[in-house]
Amino acid sequence: MAPTDSGNTGKIDRLLKSGGFSRAKSPHKALERGRAVREQRRAAKAPGANPLTLVQAPWFFSGADHDLVHGFSTRSGGTSTVFGGRDLNLGFGDHDKRSLVEKNRALFLNALDAGAMTLVNMKQIHSSHIEIVTGTLKRPLTGDGMITDTPGLLLAIQVADCVPVLLVDPKNRAAGAFHAGWRGTVKRIVEKGVGMMRMNFRSNPREIYAAIGPCIRQCCYSVGEEVVDEFQSQFAYADELFRQIHDDDPLKTKYPLLFLTARAPGHGPVSMQTHLDLVEANRRQLLAAGLLSQNIYETSLCTGCDTDRLFSHRKEDGFTGRQMGVIGWRE
């Protein structure tokens, strides 16, 4: 999930640009800022000391559900070294070698005992578009959600802060995977996904289980006024999703000279930021779609708080890998 600048930040950028000023951007900025941290991670990771670990909803594997495959990856246990450790980067991109990502994906599927399944990816665009996936993939998929009742397919969502949501209907052996950043969330992608499972697979929402995986939680996710406005325009309970947290002001970080005052040190205005709870926003949508509260699992892991275990686009300035959330039924 790309960082969201506040509306005021954008206004300052435009004002300075109109005066002929620009803020320098270096393609190696994130690499330089994080070099020391990454070197520390390399030194701390002895060979064999970084096993591949998964996050899974415990009740997904009970009873008749033993043919269900699901899980959320972390960053540990892979072959990628560009991010400072032996990382399980599962996303193809400019930073990592494609051959290493392919090895990482094989390790991930092996850990899930899903090597015989077909991994289904899509180009994610922060939308509410959901694809119905069948056994024959005749074209590249674009959107942010997939549903299927075809065995042998493993639906995959990639994230590095956004919310990965997995749905399963054990009765009809259907499943869904969704990528919910703030844009997808405000467009109700998971609520829409439940509706599409009802329409296409006759799923009963009260019999659907959901798992919300590692993502950036409210403690680390500050947003601007435009995001608040979007949510307030869509949800009657929007104010319950936000809270004010003392935080570093991005404007002051970018333009410190604009905030010089004659006040004594320590007596400047308190910097408060508005933080959004994306996990709660998606949980509320699942409840609104008819899921039972006890059927919704969520992990407490925060990508922003724990970059040793998880990739975070925001906290690592975009120089990072991708986790995956996957779900599907074996043949």
Coordinates of C-alpha atoms in Angstrom, one line a residue:
M1 CA 0.0 0.0 0.0
A2 CA 1.5 3.3 -1.0
P3 CA 1.7 6.0 1.6
T4 CA -1.2 8.5 1.5
D5 CA -0.1 12.1 1.8
S6 CA -2.5 14.4 3.5
G7 CA -4.4 17.0 1.5
N8 CA -2.3 19.7 3.1
T9 CA 0.9 18.0 2.0
G10 CA -0.3 18.0 -1.6
K11 CA -1.2 21.7 -1.4
I12 CA 2.3 22.6 -0.1
D13 CA 3.9 20.6 -2.9
R14 CA 1.8 22.4 -5.5
L15 CA 2.5 25.8 -3.9
L16 CA 6.2 25.3 -4.0
K17 CA 6.1 23.9 -7.5
S18 CA 4.3 27.0 -8.7
G19 CA 7.2 29.1 -7.3
G20 CA 9.7 27.1 -9.2
F21 CA 10.8 24.8 -6.3
S22 CA 10.8 21.1 -6.3
R23 CA 11.6 18.4 -3.8
A24 CA 14.5 16.2 -4.8
K25 CA 13.7 12.5 -5.2
S26 CA 16.4 9.9 -5.4
P27 CA 15.6 6.4 -6.7
H28 CA 18.1 5.1 -4.0
K29 CA 16.6 7.1 -1.1
A30 CA 15.0 4.1 0.6
L31 CA 18.0 1.9 0.0
E32 CA 20.4 4.5 1.6
R33 CA 18.1 5.3 4.5
G34 CA 17.7 1.6 5.4
R35 CA 21.2 0.4 4.6
A36 CA 22.3 0.2 8.2
V37 CA 19.1 -1.6 9.3
R38 CA 19.4 -4.1 6.5
E39 CA 23.1 -4.8 7.3
Q40 CA 22.1 -5.4 10.9
R41 CA 19.5 -7.9 9.8
R42 CA 22.0 -9.7 7.6
A43 CA 24.4 -10.0 10.5
A44 CA 21.7 -11.3 12.8
K45 CA 20.5 -14.0 10.4
A46 CA 22.7 -17.1 10.6
P47 CA 22.3 -19.8 8.0
G48 CA 19.3 -22.1 9.0
A49 CA 18.2 -19.7 11.7
N50 CA 15.3 -18.2 9.7
P51 CA 12.7 -20.9 9.1
L52 CA 9.7 -20.3 6.8
T53 CA 6.7 -19.4 8.9
L54 CA 3.0 -19.1 8.0
V55 CA 0.0 -17.5 9.6
Q56 CA -3.2 -19.6 9.4
A57 CA -6.7 -19.5 10.8
P58 CA -6.9 -22.5 13.1
W59 CA -10.5 -23.6 12.4
F60 CA -9.9 -23.6 8.6
F61 CA -8.3 -27.1 9.0
S62 CA -10.9 -28.8 11.2
G63 CA -13.2 -31.7 10.4
A64 CA -14.1 -32.1 6.7
D65 CA -12.0 -29.1 5.7
H66 CA -8.7 -31.0 5.5
D67 CA -8.7 -30.6 1.7
L68 CA -8.7 -26.8 2.1
V69 CA -5.3 -25.0 1.6
H70 CA -4.8 -21.6 3.0
G71 CA -2.2 -19.4 4.6
F72 CA -0.6 -16.0 4.9
S73 CA 3.2 -15.8 4.3
T74 CA 5.6 -13.8 6.4
R75 CA 9.0 -12.6 5.2
S76 CA 11.1 -15.3 6.8
G77 CA 12.6 -18.4 5.3
G78 CA 13.2 -17.4 1.7
T79 CA 16.2 -16.9 -0.7
S80 CA 16.0 -13.2 -1.3
T81 CA 18.8 -11.1 0.2
V82 CA 18.3 -7.7 -1.3
F83 CA 16.0 -6.5 1.6
G84 CA 18.5 -7.3 4.3
G85 CA 17.8 -10.9 5.3
R86 CA 17.0 -14.3 3.9
D87 CA 13.5 -13.1 2.9
L88 CA 10.5 -14.9 1.4
N89 CA 9.6 -12.2 -1.1
L90 CA 6.8 -13.6 -3.2
G91 CA 6.2 -10.6 -5.5
F92 CA 7.9 -10.0 -8.9
G93 CA 9.3 -6.4 -9.1
D94 CA 12.3 -4.2 -9.9
H95 CA 14.2 -4.9 -6.7
D96 CA 14.5 -8.7 -6.6
K97 CA 15.6 -11.3 -9.1
R98 CA 12.8 -13.2 -10.8
S99 CA 14.6 -16.5 -10.3
L100 CA 14.7 -16.0 -6.5
V101 CA 11.0 -15.1 -6.3
E102 CA 10.2 -18.2 -8.2
K103 CA 12.2 -20.2 -5.7
N104 CA 10.4 -18.5 -2.9
R105 CA 7.0 -19.3 -4.3
A106 CA 8.0 -23.0 -4.6
L107 CA 9.1 -22.9 -1.0
F108 CA 5.8 -21.3 0.1
L109 CA 3.7 -23.8 -1.9
N110 CA 5.8 -26.7 -0.5
A111 CA 5.2 -25.5 3.1
L112 CA 1.4 -25.6 2.3
D113 CA 1.7 -29.0 0.7
A114 CA 0.2 -27.3 -2.4
G115 CA 2.8 -28.0 -5.0
A116 CA 0.3 -29.8 -7.3
M117 CA -2.1 -26.8 -7.3
T118 CA -2.2 -23.9 -9.8
L119 CA -1.3 -20.6 -8.3
V120 CA -3.6 -17.9 -9.6
N121 CA -2.4 -14.3 -9.4
M122 CA -3.8 -11.1 -10.7
K123 CA -2.6 -7.5 -11.5
Q124 CA -3.9 -5.6 -8.5
I125 CA -5.2 -2.0 -9.1
H126 CA -6.8 -0.9 -5.8
S127 CA -10.3 -1.5 -7.2
S128 CA -13.4 -3.4 -6.2
H129 CA -13.3 -5.6 -9.3
I130 CA -13.7 -9.3 -8.5
E131 CA -13.0 -12.1 -11.0
I132 CA -14.8 -15.5 -11.0
V133 CA -12.0 -18.0 -11.7
T134 CA -12.7 -21.3 -13.4
G135 CA -10.3 -24.1 -14.4
T136 CA -9.4 -22.4 -17.7
L137 CA -7.4 -19.2 -17.5
K138 CA -7.5 -17.7 -21.0
R139 CA -6.4 -14.2 -20.1
P140 CA -4.4 -12.3 -17.5
L141 CA -6.5 -11.3 -14.5
T142 CA -6.8 -7.6 -13.4
G143 CA -8.6 -6.5 -10.2
D144 CA -8.4 -7.0 -6.5
G145 CA -10.6 -10.1 -5.7
M146 CA -11.1 -13.6 -6.9
I147 CA -13.7 -16.3 -6.1
T148 CA -13.8 -19.9 -7.3
D149 CA -15.4 -23.3 -6.6
T150 CA -13.0 -25.1 -8.9
P151 CA -10.7 -27.5 -7.1
G152 CA -7.0 -27.4 -7.8
L153 CA -6.8 -23.6 -8.0
L154 CA -5.0 -21.6 -5.3
L155 CA -6.1 -18.0 -5.3
A156 CA -3.3 -15.6 -4.4
I157 CA -3.3 -12.0 -3.1
Q158 CA -0.1 -10.0 -2.7
V159 CA 0.3 -7.4 0.0
A160 CA 2.9 -5.3 1.9
D161 CA 0.5 -3.2 4.1
C162 CA -3.0 -3.7 2.6
V163 CA -5.5 -6.1 4.1
P164 CA -5.6 -9.6 2.7
V165 CA -8.9 -11.3 3.3
L166 CA -9.7 -14.9 2.6
L167 CA -13.2 -16.4 2.5
V168 CA -14.3 -20.0 2.5
D169 CA -17.6 -21.8 2.2
P170 CA -17.0 -25.4 3.3
K171 CA -20.5 -26.6 2.3
N172 CA -20.2 -25.6 -1.3
R173 CA -16.4 -25.9 -1.4
A174 CA -16.0 -22.3 -2.6
A175 CA -13.3 -19.8 -1.7
G176 CA -12.4 -16.1 -2.2
A177 CA -9.3 -13.9 -1.9
F178 CA -9.4 -10.1 -1.6
H179 CA -6.8 -7.3 -1.6
A180 CA -8.3 -4.4 0.5
G181 CA -6.4 -1.2 0.7
W182 CA -8.2 1.9 1.7
R183 CA -9.6 2.4 -1.8
G184 CA -10.9 -1.2 -2.1
T185 CA -12.3 -1.0 1.4
V186 CA -14.2 2.2 0.8
K187 CA -15.6 0.5 -2.3
R188 CA -16.7 -2.4 -0.2
I189 CA -14.7 -5.1 -2.0
V190 CA -15.2 -7.8 0.7
E191 CA -18.9 -7.1 1.1
K192 CA -19.2 -7.4 -2.6
G193 CA -17.2 -10.6 -2.6
V194 CA -19.6 -12.2 -0.1
G195 CA -22.5 -11.2 -2.3
M196 CA -20.9 -12.7 -5.4
M197 CA -20.3 -16.0 -3.6
R198 CA -24.0 -16.0 -2.7
M199 CA -25.0 -15.3 -6.3
N200 CA -22.6 -17.7 -8.0
F201 CA -22.1 -20.5 -5.6
R202 CA -25.3 -20.3 -3.4
S203 CA -23.2 -19.6 -0.4
N204 CA -25.0 -18.8 2.9
P205 CA -23.1 -15.9 4.6
R206 CA -23.8 -17.5 8.0
E207 CA -21.8 -20.5 6.8
I208 CA -18.8 -18.6 5.4
Y209 CA -15.6 -18.2 7.3
A210 CA -13.2 -15.3 6.9
A211 CA -9.5 -14.8 7.8
I212 CA -7.9 -11.3 7.9
G213 CA -4.2 -11.6 7.5
P214 CA -1.2 -9.5 8.5
C215 CA -1.5 -5.9 7.4
I216 CA -0.8 -2.3 8.6
R217 CA -3.0 -1.7 11.6
Q218 CA -4.4 1.5 13.1
C219 CA -1.3 2.2 15.2
C220 CA 0.8 2.7 12.1
Y221 CA -1.6 3.9 9.5
S222 CA -2.0 7.7 9.3
V223 CA -4.2 9.1 6.6
G224 CA -5.1 12.5 5.2
E225 CA -8.4 14.4 5.1
E226 CA -9.4 13.1 1.7
V227 CA -9.4 9.5 3.0
V228 CA -11.6 10.5 6.0
D229 CA -14.0 12.3 3.7
E230 CA -14.3 9.2 1.4
F231 CA -15.2 6.9 4.3
Q232 CA -17.6 9.5 5.8
S233 CA -19.4 9.6 2.5
Q234 CA -19.9 5.9 2.5
F235 CA -20.3 4.6 6.0
A236 CA -22.6 5.8 8.8
Y237 CA -20.1 4.4 11.3
A238 CA -17.0 6.0 9.7
D239 CA -16.1 8.1 12.7
E240 CA -15.6 4.9 14.7
L241 CA -12.9 3.8 12.3
F242 CA -10.6 6.8 13.0
R243 CA -8.7 8.1 16.0
Q244 CA -6.2 10.8 16.7
I245 CA -2.7 9.7 17.5
H246 CA 0.4 11.8 18.4
D247 CA 2.6 11.2 15.4
D248 CA 5.4 12.8 13.3
D249 CA 4.0 15.4 11.0
P250 CA 4.9 14.6 7.4
L251 CA 4.8 18.3 6.4
K252 CA 7.3 19.2 9.1
T253 CA 9.5 16.4 8.0
K254 CA 9.5 17.5 4.4
Y255 CA 9.5 21.3 5.0
P256 CA 11.0 22.1 8.5
L257 CA 11.7 25.7 7.7
L258 CA 8.0 26.5 7.1
F259 CA 7.3 25.7 10.7
L260 CA 9.9 27.8 12.5
T261 CA 8.3 29.7 15.4
A262 CA 9.5 32.0 18.2
R263 CA 8.2 29.6 20.9
A264 CA 10.6 28.0 23.3
P265 CA 11.7 24.5 22.5
G266 CA 9.2 21.9 23.6
H267 CA 6.3 24.5 23.5
G268 CA 5.3 24.0 19.9
P269 CA 1.9 22.7 18.8
V270 CA 1.3 19.0 19.5
S271 CA 1.4 17.0 16.2
M272 CA -1.7 14.8 15.9
Q273 CA -2.4 12.5 13.0
T274 CA -5.7 10.7 12.0
H275 CA -5.2 7.0 11.9
L276 CA -7.5 4.5 10.1
D277 CA -8.4 1.0 11.3
L278 CA -8.6 -0.9 8.0
V279 CA -9.0 -4.2 9.8
E280 CA -12.1 -3.1 11.7
A281 CA -13.5 -1.5 8.5
N282 CA -13.3 -4.8 6.7
R283 CA -14.6 -6.7 9.7
R284 CA -17.7 -4.4 9.8
Q285 CA -18.3 -5.1 6.1
L286 CA -18.1 -8.9 6.6
L287 CA -20.7 -8.6 9.5
A288 CA -22.9 -6.4 7.3
A289 CA -22.7 -9.1 4.6
G290 CA -24.1 -11.6 7.0
L291 CA -21.1 -13.4 8.4
L292 CA -21.2 -14.4 12.1
S293 CA -18.7 -12.7 14.4
Q294 CA -17.3 -16.0 15.6
N295 CA -16.5 -17.0 12.0
I296 CA -14.2 -14.1 11.4
Y297 CA -10.5 -14.6 12.3
E298 CA -8.0 -11.9 12.4
T299 CA -4.3 -11.9 13.3
S300 CA -2.9 -9.1 15.5
L301 CA 0.3 -8.9 13.4
C302 CA 1.1 -5.4 12.1
T303 CA 3.3 -4.9 9.1
G304 CA 4.3 -1.4 10.3
C305 CA 5.3 -2.6 13.8
D306 CA 7.2 -5.7 12.8
T307 CA 9.4 -5.2 9.7
D308 CA 11.6 -8.0 10.9
R309 CA 8.8 -10.5 10.3
L310 CA 6.7 -8.7 7.7
F311 CA 7.2 -6.5 4.6
S312 CA 5.8 -2.9 4.9
H313 CA 5.7 -0.6 1.9
R314 CA 5.1 2.4 4.1
K315 CA 7.6 1.8 6.8
E316 CA 10.3 0.7 4.3
D317 CA 9.8 3.6 1.9
G318 CA 8.6 1.3 -0.9
F319 CA 11.9 -0.7 -1.0
T320 CA 10.4 -4.0 0.2
G321 CA 9.0 -7.3 -0.9
R322 CA 5.5 -8.8 -0.9
Q323 CA 3.6 -11.3 1.3
M324 CA 0.9 -13.5 0.0
G325 CA -2.5 -14.7 1.2
V326 CA -3.7 -17.9 -0.6
I327 CA -6.7 -20.1 -0.5
G328 CA -8.1 -23.0 -2.5
W329 CA -9.4 -26.6 -2.4
R330 CA -7.3 -29.6 -3.4
E331 CA -8.7 -31.8 -6.2

